[in-house]
Amino acid sequence: MSTNLVLAAILLILMIWVGGKKGARSFFALFLNFIMLLITVLLMTDPHINPIILTFIACTGISAINLFYINGVNQKTATAFMATMITIAVMLIFILIVTKKSMIQGFSEEELEEISIYSLHLGVDFVKIATSVIIMSTIGSITDVAISITSPMQEIFNHQPKIERRKLFLSGLTIGKDILGTNTNTLFFAFIGSYMGLLLWFRDLKYSVGAIANSKVFSDEMLTIFCAGIGIAAIIPIASWINASHLIKKRDKNTEQTTSGQI
């Protein structure tokens, strides 16, 4: 525990030193997100609660914390939040279908030996649980990409207030292209790094490449990576279109008001 406290203190000091007040809010947002996730997990054990609806509510709360609490309530965060919610809603349906078709829900063969002494009759829908796990694994990256697009687009619009909607939208896509590869690779190495011990275990048990590729636990992680990448790719045009439409609409409205006032 003392080591965790020391590391947490070092992290807090560095985040405040680099980010100031926003860095401090980012640090405390970690604990708020943890509380949100903990409450979500506890509620998922109730068979009367739909995990999909619960996940969407939890993602809404996490997105609000990451966007509004850290960056404040403004046009950039509002459009990023809207784009995030649309992407999450679409991804929930898509991932639910993929999970049913791939049958990756439940426990893998590698996990059964360790949990064989427990009852597996939990009374919950593991397809929906697997869907919730995948989408919760991607929510952080999706909100990060959303604000990474809307913020530069706002700066572009401020410097070129007469820019056309199509050019502003294409600027958002260009920004998204630059961060798409790095974010996808970050997710890939994060998941693979967390399962490095499992890969070493596969090697010790002399699993063939085909056996590894067809194992449920490995397929589960790869599908999570692919779905996360799809979510990141999908939110780029969504966030760009929503932000461009909102900025141009706001400009046209202000122009009409100015013209009416002069008349």
mmCIF file of C-alpha atoms in Angstrom:
data_model
loop_
_atom_site.group_PDB
_atom_site.id
_atom_site.type_symbol
_atom_site.label_atom_id
_atom_site.label_comp_id
_atom_site.label_asym_id
_atom_site.label_seq_id
_atom_site.Cartn_x
_atom_site.Cartn_y
_atom_site.Cartn_z
ATOM 1 C CA MET A 1 0.000 0.000 0.000
ATOM 2 C CA SER A 2 2.842 2.398 0.838
ATOM 3 C CA THR A 3 4.326 1.897 -2.638
ATOM 4 C CA ASN A 4 0.985 2.697 -4.254
ATOM 5 C CA LEU A 5 0.645 5.870 -2.193
ATOM 6 C CA VAL A 6 4.158 7.002 -3.097
ATOM 7 C CA LEU A 7 3.564 6.400 -6.800
ATOM 8 C CA ALA A 8 0.187 8.150 -6.609
ATOM 9 C CA ALA A 9 1.828 11.136 -4.907
ATOM 10 C CA ILE A 10 4.553 11.292 -7.564
ATOM 11 C CA LEU A 11 1.918 11.136 -10.291
ATOM 12 C CA LEU A 12 -0.114 13.897 -8.652
ATOM 13 C CA ILE A 13 2.931 16.150 -8.281
ATOM 14 C CA LEU A 14 3.975 15.641 -11.906
ATOM 15 C CA MET A 15 0.440 16.198 -13.244
ATOM 16 C CA ILE A 16 0.091 19.426 -11.248
ATOM 17 C CA TRP A 17 3.565 20.576 -12.258
ATOM 18 C CA VAL A 18 2.920 19.947 -15.956
ATOM 19 C CA GLY A 19 -0.809 20.592 -16.244
ATOM 20 C CA GLY A 20 -1.566 22.945 -13.362
ATOM 21 C CA LYS A 21 -5.238 22.961 -12.335
ATOM 22 C CA LYS A 22 -6.200 20.838 -15.318
ATOM 23 C CA GLY A 23 -3.573 18.294 -14.318
ATOM 24 C CA ALA A 24 -5.013 18.142 -10.804
ATOM 25 C CA ARG A 25 -8.514 17.651 -12.204
ATOM 26 C CA SER A 26 -7.172 14.906 -14.471
ATOM 27 C CA PHE A 27 -5.695 13.125 -11.459
ATOM 28 C CA PHE A 28 -8.913 13.229 -9.459
ATOM 29 C CA ALA A 29 -10.848 12.191 -12.574
ATOM 30 C CA LEU A 30 -9.010 8.852 -12.359
ATOM 31 C CA PHE A 31 -10.626 8.167 -8.997
ATOM 32 C CA LEU A 32 -14.029 9.334 -10.211
ATOM 33 C CA ASN A 33 -13.789 6.976 -13.170
ATOM 34 C CA PHE A 34 -12.715 4.161 -10.852
ATOM 35 C CA ILE A 35 -15.750 4.755 -8.647
ATOM 36 C CA MET A 36 -17.974 4.787 -11.733
ATOM 37 C CA LEU A 37 -16.514 1.485 -12.938
ATOM 38 C CA LEU A 38 -16.811 -0.090 -9.485
ATOM 39 C CA ILE A 39 -20.476 0.841 -9.221
ATOM 40 C CA THR A 40 -21.071 -0.498 -12.735
ATOM 41 C CA VAL A 41 -19.459 -3.857 -11.923
ATOM 42 C CA LEU A 42 -21.466 -4.206 -8.715
ATOM 43 C CA LEU A 43 -24.727 -3.430 -10.515
ATOM 44 C CA MET A 44 -23.931 -5.889 -13.317
ATOM 45 C CA THR A 45 -24.219 -8.783 -10.877
ATOM 46 C CA ASP A 46 -27.926 -8.025 -10.544
ATOM 47 C CA PRO A 47 -29.745 -10.239 -13.104
ATOM 48 C CA HIS A 48 -32.633 -7.759 -13.265
ATOM 49 C CA ILE A 49 -30.421 -4.981 -14.699
ATOM 50 C CA ASN A 50 -29.631 -4.940 -18.412
ATOM 51 C CA PRO A 51 -25.809 -4.743 -18.773
ATOM 52 C CA ILE A 52 -26.076 -2.948 -22.136
ATOM 53 C CA ILE A 53 -28.197 -0.117 -20.750
ATOM 54 C CA LEU A 54 -26.021 0.024 -17.638
ATOM 55 C CA THR A 55 -22.892 0.231 -19.794
ATOM 56 C CA PHE A 56 -24.314 3.070 -21.861
ATOM 57 C CA ILE A 57 -25.153 5.001 -18.678
ATOM 58 C CA ALA A 58 -21.679 4.329 -17.267
ATOM 59 C CA CYS A 59 -20.029 5.427 -20.530
ATOM 60 C CA THR A 60 -22.099 8.605 -20.410
ATOM 61 C CA GLY A 61 -20.842 9.335 -16.908
ATOM 62 C CA ILE A 62 -17.224 8.522 -17.760
ATOM 63 C CA SER A 63 -17.357 10.663 -20.897
ATOM 64 C CA ALA A 64 -18.830 13.557 -18.924
ATOM 65 C CA ILE A 65 -16.046 13.277 -16.348
ATOM 66 C CA ASN A 66 -13.266 13.061 -18.949
ATOM 67 C CA LEU A 67 -14.635 15.892 -21.080
ATOM 68 C CA PHE A 68 -16.578 18.334 -18.906
ATOM 69 C CA TYR A 69 -14.836 17.919 -15.547
ATOM 70 C CA ILE A 70 -11.316 18.044 -16.957
ATOM 71 C CA ASN A 71 -11.768 20.460 -19.874
ATOM 72 C CA GLY A 72 -14.806 22.442 -18.746
ATOM 73 C CA VAL A 73 -18.178 22.929 -20.400
ATOM 74 C CA ASN A 74 -17.666 24.597 -23.783
ATOM 75 C CA GLN A 75 -18.335 24.100 -27.465
ATOM 76 C CA LYS A 76 -15.394 21.724 -27.945
ATOM 77 C CA THR A 77 -16.336 19.395 -25.123
ATOM 78 C CA ALA A 78 -20.053 19.539 -25.970
ATOM 79 C CA THR A 79 -19.528 18.387 -29.558
ATOM 80 C CA ALA A 80 -16.959 15.802 -28.467
ATOM 81 C CA PHE A 81 -19.468 14.456 -25.932
ATOM 82 C CA MET A 82 -22.217 14.279 -28.545
ATOM 83 C CA ALA A 83 -19.948 12.444 -30.983
ATOM 84 C CA THR A 84 -18.868 10.046 -28.242
ATOM 85 C CA MET A 85 -22.452 9.162 -27.329
ATOM 86 C CA ILE A 86 -23.401 8.502 -30.958
ATOM 87 C CA THR A 87 -20.325 6.323 -31.462
ATOM 88 C CA ILE A 88 -20.930 4.380 -28.243
ATOM 89 C CA ALA A 89 -24.568 3.705 -29.178
ATOM 90 C CA VAL A 90 -23.559 2.390 -32.612
ATOM 91 C CA MET A 91 -20.648 0.372 -31.210
ATOM 92 C CA LEU A 92 -22.823 -1.273 -28.547
ATOM 93 C CA ILE A 93 -25.109 -2.691 -31.219
ATOM 94 C CA PHE A 94 -22.184 -3.681 -33.447
ATOM 95 C CA ILE A 95 -20.191 -5.347 -30.648
ATOM 96 C CA LEU A 96 -23.277 -7.183 -29.374
ATOM 97 C CA ILE A 97 -23.736 -8.752 -32.818
ATOM 98 C CA VAL A 98 -20.022 -9.608 -33.110
ATOM 99 C CA THR A 99 -19.989 -11.182 -29.644
ATOM 100 C CA LYS A 100 -22.997 -13.379 -30.437
ATOM 101 C CA LYS A 101 -21.521 -14.512 -33.757
ATOM 102 C CA SER A 102 -18.005 -15.175 -32.447
ATOM 103 C CA MET A 103 -19.186 -16.793 -29.163
ATOM 104 C CA ILE A 104 -16.312 -15.355 -27.144
ATOM 105 C CA GLN A 105 -18.453 -14.832 -24.044
ATOM 106 C CA GLY A 106 -17.889 -16.810 -20.863
ATOM 107 C CA PHE A 107 -14.734 -18.407 -19.505
ATOM 108 C CA SER A 108 -11.970 -19.944 -21.585
ATOM 109 C CA GLU A 109 -10.434 -23.400 -21.136
ATOM 110 C CA GLU A 110 -7.338 -21.834 -19.605
ATOM 111 C CA GLU A 111 -9.453 -20.235 -16.867
ATOM 112 C CA LEU A 112 -11.689 -23.178 -16.003
ATOM 113 C CA GLU A 113 -9.132 -25.006 -13.857
ATOM 114 C CA GLU A 114 -8.668 -22.029 -11.543
ATOM 115 C CA ILE A 115 -12.404 -21.365 -11.089
ATOM 116 C CA SER A 116 -13.600 -24.989 -11.106
ATOM 117 C CA ILE A 117 -14.356 -24.874 -7.369
ATOM 118 C CA TYR A 118 -16.865 -22.044 -7.907
ATOM 119 C CA SER A 119 -20.382 -22.225 -9.278
ATOM 120 C CA LEU A 120 -20.677 -20.923 -12.843
ATOM 121 C CA HIS A 121 -24.441 -20.479 -12.630
ATOM 122 C CA LEU A 122 -24.317 -16.726 -12.103
ATOM 123 C CA GLY A 123 -27.655 -15.911 -13.667
ATOM 124 C CA VAL A 124 -26.292 -13.185 -15.971
ATOM 125 C CA ASP A 125 -26.146 -12.920 -19.768
ATOM 126 C CA PHE A 126 -22.471 -13.390 -20.609
ATOM 127 C CA VAL A 127 -22.991 -12.140 -24.171
ATOM 128 C CA LYS A 128 -24.070 -8.763 -22.827
ATOM 129 C CA ILE A 129 -21.318 -8.851 -20.191
ATOM 130 C CA ALA A 130 -18.689 -9.478 -22.875
ATOM 131 C CA THR A 131 -20.130 -6.616 -24.919
ATOM 132 C CA SER A 132 -19.950 -4.330 -21.891
ATOM 133 C CA VAL A 133 -16.343 -5.308 -21.174
ATOM 134 C CA ILE A 134 -15.263 -4.525 -24.742
ATOM 135 C CA ILE A 135 -16.997 -1.154 -24.918
ATOM 136 C CA MET A 136 -15.734 -0.133 -21.475
ATOM 137 C CA SER A 137 -12.219 -0.964 -22.657
ATOM 138 C CA THR A 138 -12.547 1.514 -25.516
ATOM 139 C CA ILE A 139 -14.409 4.448 -23.943
ATOM 140 C CA GLY A 140 -11.212 6.207 -22.852
ATOM 141 C CA SER A 141 -9.680 6.100 -26.320
ATOM 142 C CA ILE A 142 -12.901 7.208 -27.992
ATOM 143 C CA THR A 143 -13.282 10.308 -25.794
ATOM 144 C CA ASP A 144 -9.585 11.083 -26.238
ATOM 145 C CA VAL A 145 -9.878 11.001 -30.030
ATOM 146 C CA ALA A 146 -13.083 13.070 -29.938
ATOM 147 C CA ILE A 147 -11.548 15.964 -27.984
ATOM 148 C CA SER A 148 -8.320 15.646 -29.997
ATOM 149 C CA ILE A 149 -10.339 16.420 -33.138
ATOM 150 C CA THR A 150 -12.790 19.061 -31.912
ATOM 151 C CA SER A 151 -10.137 21.159 -30.178
ATOM 152 C CA PRO A 152 -7.854 21.695 -33.236
ATOM 153 C CA MET A 153 -10.919 22.237 -35.435
ATOM 154 C CA GLN A 154 -11.988 25.032 -33.102
ATOM 155 C CA GLU A 155 -8.570 26.660 -33.486
ATOM 156 C CA ILE A 156 -8.721 26.331 -37.269
ATOM 157 C CA PHE A 157 -12.157 27.958 -37.281
ATOM 158 C CA ASN A 158 -10.971 30.786 -35.016
ATOM 159 C CA HIS A 159 -8.114 31.595 -37.386
ATOM 160 C CA GLN A 160 -10.234 31.143 -40.524
ATOM 161 C CA PRO A 161 -13.780 32.192 -39.559
ATOM 162 C CA LYS A 162 -14.903 32.249 -43.209
ATOM 163 C CA ILE A 163 -13.842 28.683 -43.922
ATOM 164 C CA GLU A 164 -16.347 26.468 -45.743
ATOM 165 C CA ARG A 165 -18.043 23.586 -43.966
ATOM 166 C CA ARG A 166 -16.544 21.015 -46.328
ATOM 167 C CA LYS A 167 -12.996 22.309 -45.831
ATOM 168 C CA LEU A 168 -13.457 22.379 -42.065
ATOM 169 C CA PHE A 169 -14.794 18.829 -42.150
ATOM 170 C CA LEU A 170 -11.829 17.683 -44.258
ATOM 171 C CA SER A 171 -9.482 19.390 -41.798
ATOM 172 C CA GLY A 172 -11.017 17.278 -39.023
ATOM 173 C CA LEU A 173 -10.480 14.129 -41.074
ATOM 174 C CA THR A 174 -6.860 15.114 -41.686
ATOM 175 C CA ILE A 175 -6.326 15.565 -37.956
ATOM 176 C CA GLY A 176 -7.971 12.196 -37.356
ATOM 177 C CA LYS A 177 -5.690 10.465 -39.850
ATOM 178 C CA ASP A 178 -2.653 11.701 -37.937
ATOM 179 C CA ILE A 179 -3.830 10.270 -34.599
ATOM 180 C CA LEU A 180 -5.567 7.129 -35.878
ATOM 181 C CA GLY A 181 -2.452 5.005 -36.236
ATOM 182 C CA THR A 182 -0.862 6.014 -32.943
ATOM 183 C CA ASN A 183 -4.040 5.432 -30.916
ATOM 184 C CA THR A 184 -4.669 2.045 -32.526
ATOM 185 C CA ASN A 185 -1.109 0.945 -31.814
ATOM 186 C CA THR A 186 -1.405 2.206 -28.242
ATOM 187 C CA LEU A 187 -4.446 -0.008 -27.699
ATOM 188 C CA PHE A 188 -2.717 -2.970 -29.325
ATOM 189 C CA PHE A 189 0.388 -2.808 -27.158
ATOM 190 C CA ALA A 190 -1.655 -2.093 -24.019
ATOM 191 C CA PHE A 191 -3.735 -5.256 -24.453
ATOM 192 C CA ILE A 192 -0.841 -7.431 -25.595
ATOM 193 C CA GLY A 193 1.339 -6.127 -22.750
ATOM 194 C CA SER A 194 -1.300 -7.014 -20.170
ATOM 195 C CA TYR A 195 -1.446 -10.557 -21.568
ATOM 196 C CA MET A 196 2.285 -11.070 -21.957
ATOM 197 C CA GLY A 197 2.224 -13.653 -19.149
ATOM 198 C CA LEU A 198 -0.476 -15.598 -20.985
ATOM 199 C CA LEU A 199 1.607 -15.626 -24.177
ATOM 200 C CA LEU A 200 4.584 -16.970 -22.205
ATOM 201 C CA TRP A 201 2.306 -19.622 -20.723
ATOM 202 C CA PHE A 202 1.201 -20.605 -24.223
ATOM 203 C CA ARG A 203 4.852 -21.004 -25.154
ATOM 204 C CA ASP A 204 5.634 -23.171 -22.095
ATOM 205 C CA LEU A 205 2.677 -25.430 -22.924
ATOM 206 C CA LYS A 206 3.975 -25.631 -26.515
ATOM 207 C CA TYR A 207 0.797 -24.251 -28.070
ATOM 208 C CA SER A 208 1.010 -24.076 -31.836
ATOM 209 C CA VAL A 209 0.294 -20.813 -33.633
ATOM 210 C CA GLY A 210 -3.024 -22.232 -34.780
ATOM 211 C CA ALA A 211 -3.982 -23.286 -31.241
ATOM 212 C CA ILE A 212 -3.159 -19.821 -29.923
ATOM 213 C CA ALA A 213 -5.114 -18.089 -32.689
ATOM 214 C CA ASN A 214 -8.158 -20.298 -32.048
ATOM 215 C CA SER A 215 -8.118 -20.130 -28.252
ATOM 216 C CA LYS A 216 -11.029 -18.194 -26.772
ATOM 217 C CA VAL A 217 -8.921 -16.044 -24.457
ATOM 218 C CA PHE A 218 -6.680 -14.892 -27.324
ATOM 219 C CA SER A 219 -9.604 -14.339 -29.705
ATOM 220 C CA ASP A 220 -11.350 -12.316 -27.032
ATOM 221 C CA GLU A 221 -8.423 -9.932 -26.725
ATOM 222 C CA MET A 222 -7.944 -9.600 -30.472
ATOM 223 C CA LEU A 223 -11.635 -8.850 -31.005
ATOM 224 C CA THR A 224 -11.396 -6.222 -28.279
ATOM 225 C CA ILE A 225 -8.470 -4.598 -30.089
ATOM 226 C CA PHE A 226 -10.263 -4.695 -33.440
ATOM 227 C CA CYS A 227 -13.499 -3.273 -31.989
ATOM 228 C CA ALA A 228 -11.552 -0.548 -30.220
ATOM 229 C CA GLY A 229 -9.820 0.326 -33.481
ATOM 230 C CA ILE A 230 -13.169 0.424 -35.276
ATOM 231 C CA GLY A 231 -14.542 2.747 -32.586
ATOM 232 C CA ILE A 232 -11.568 5.081 -32.933
ATOM 233 C CA ALA A 233 -11.881 5.101 -36.722
ATOM 234 C CA ALA A 234 -15.654 5.645 -36.580
ATOM 235 C CA ILE A 235 -15.582 8.630 -34.242
ATOM 236 C CA ILE A 236 -13.217 10.606 -36.493
ATOM 237 C CA PRO A 237 -15.774 11.392 -39.253
ATOM 238 C CA ILE A 238 -18.610 11.619 -36.693
ATOM 239 C CA ALA A 239 -16.804 14.176 -34.520
ATOM 240 C CA SER A 240 -15.555 16.084 -37.569
ATOM 241 C CA TRP A 241 -19.021 16.330 -39.120
ATOM 242 C CA ILE A 242 -20.798 17.324 -35.889
ATOM 243 C CA ASN A 243 -18.189 19.918 -34.999
ATOM 244 C CA ALA A 244 -18.048 21.414 -38.508
ATOM 245 C CA SER A 245 -21.842 21.601 -38.711
ATOM 246 C CA HIS A 246 -22.105 23.215 -35.289
ATOM 247 C CA LEU A 247 -19.407 25.816 -35.931
ATOM 248 C CA ILE A 248 -20.747 26.820 -39.355
ATOM 249 C CA LYS A 249 -24.322 26.933 -38.064
ATOM 250 C CA LYS A 250 -23.252 29.128 -35.157
ATOM 251 C CA ARG A 251 -21.360 31.447 -37.523
ATOM 252 C CA ASP A 252 -24.324 31.773 -39.877
ATOM 253 C CA LYS A 253 -26.636 32.493 -36.956
ATOM 254 C CA ASN A 254 -24.335 35.216 -35.643
ATOM 255 C CA THR A 255 -24.100 36.709 -39.134
ATOM 256 C CA GLU A 256 -27.892 36.824 -39.447
ATOM 257 C CA GLN A 257 -28.228 38.478 -36.049
ATOM 258 C CA THR A 258 -25.584 41.071 -36.949
ATOM 259 C CA THR A 259 -27.282 41.806 -40.270
ATOM 260 C CA SER A 260 -30.693 42.134 -38.595
ATOM 261 C CA GLY A 261 -29.275 44.472 -35.974
ATOM 262 C CA GLN A 262 -27.733 46.742 -38.622
ATOM 263 C CA ILE A 263 -31.023 46.923 -40.517
#
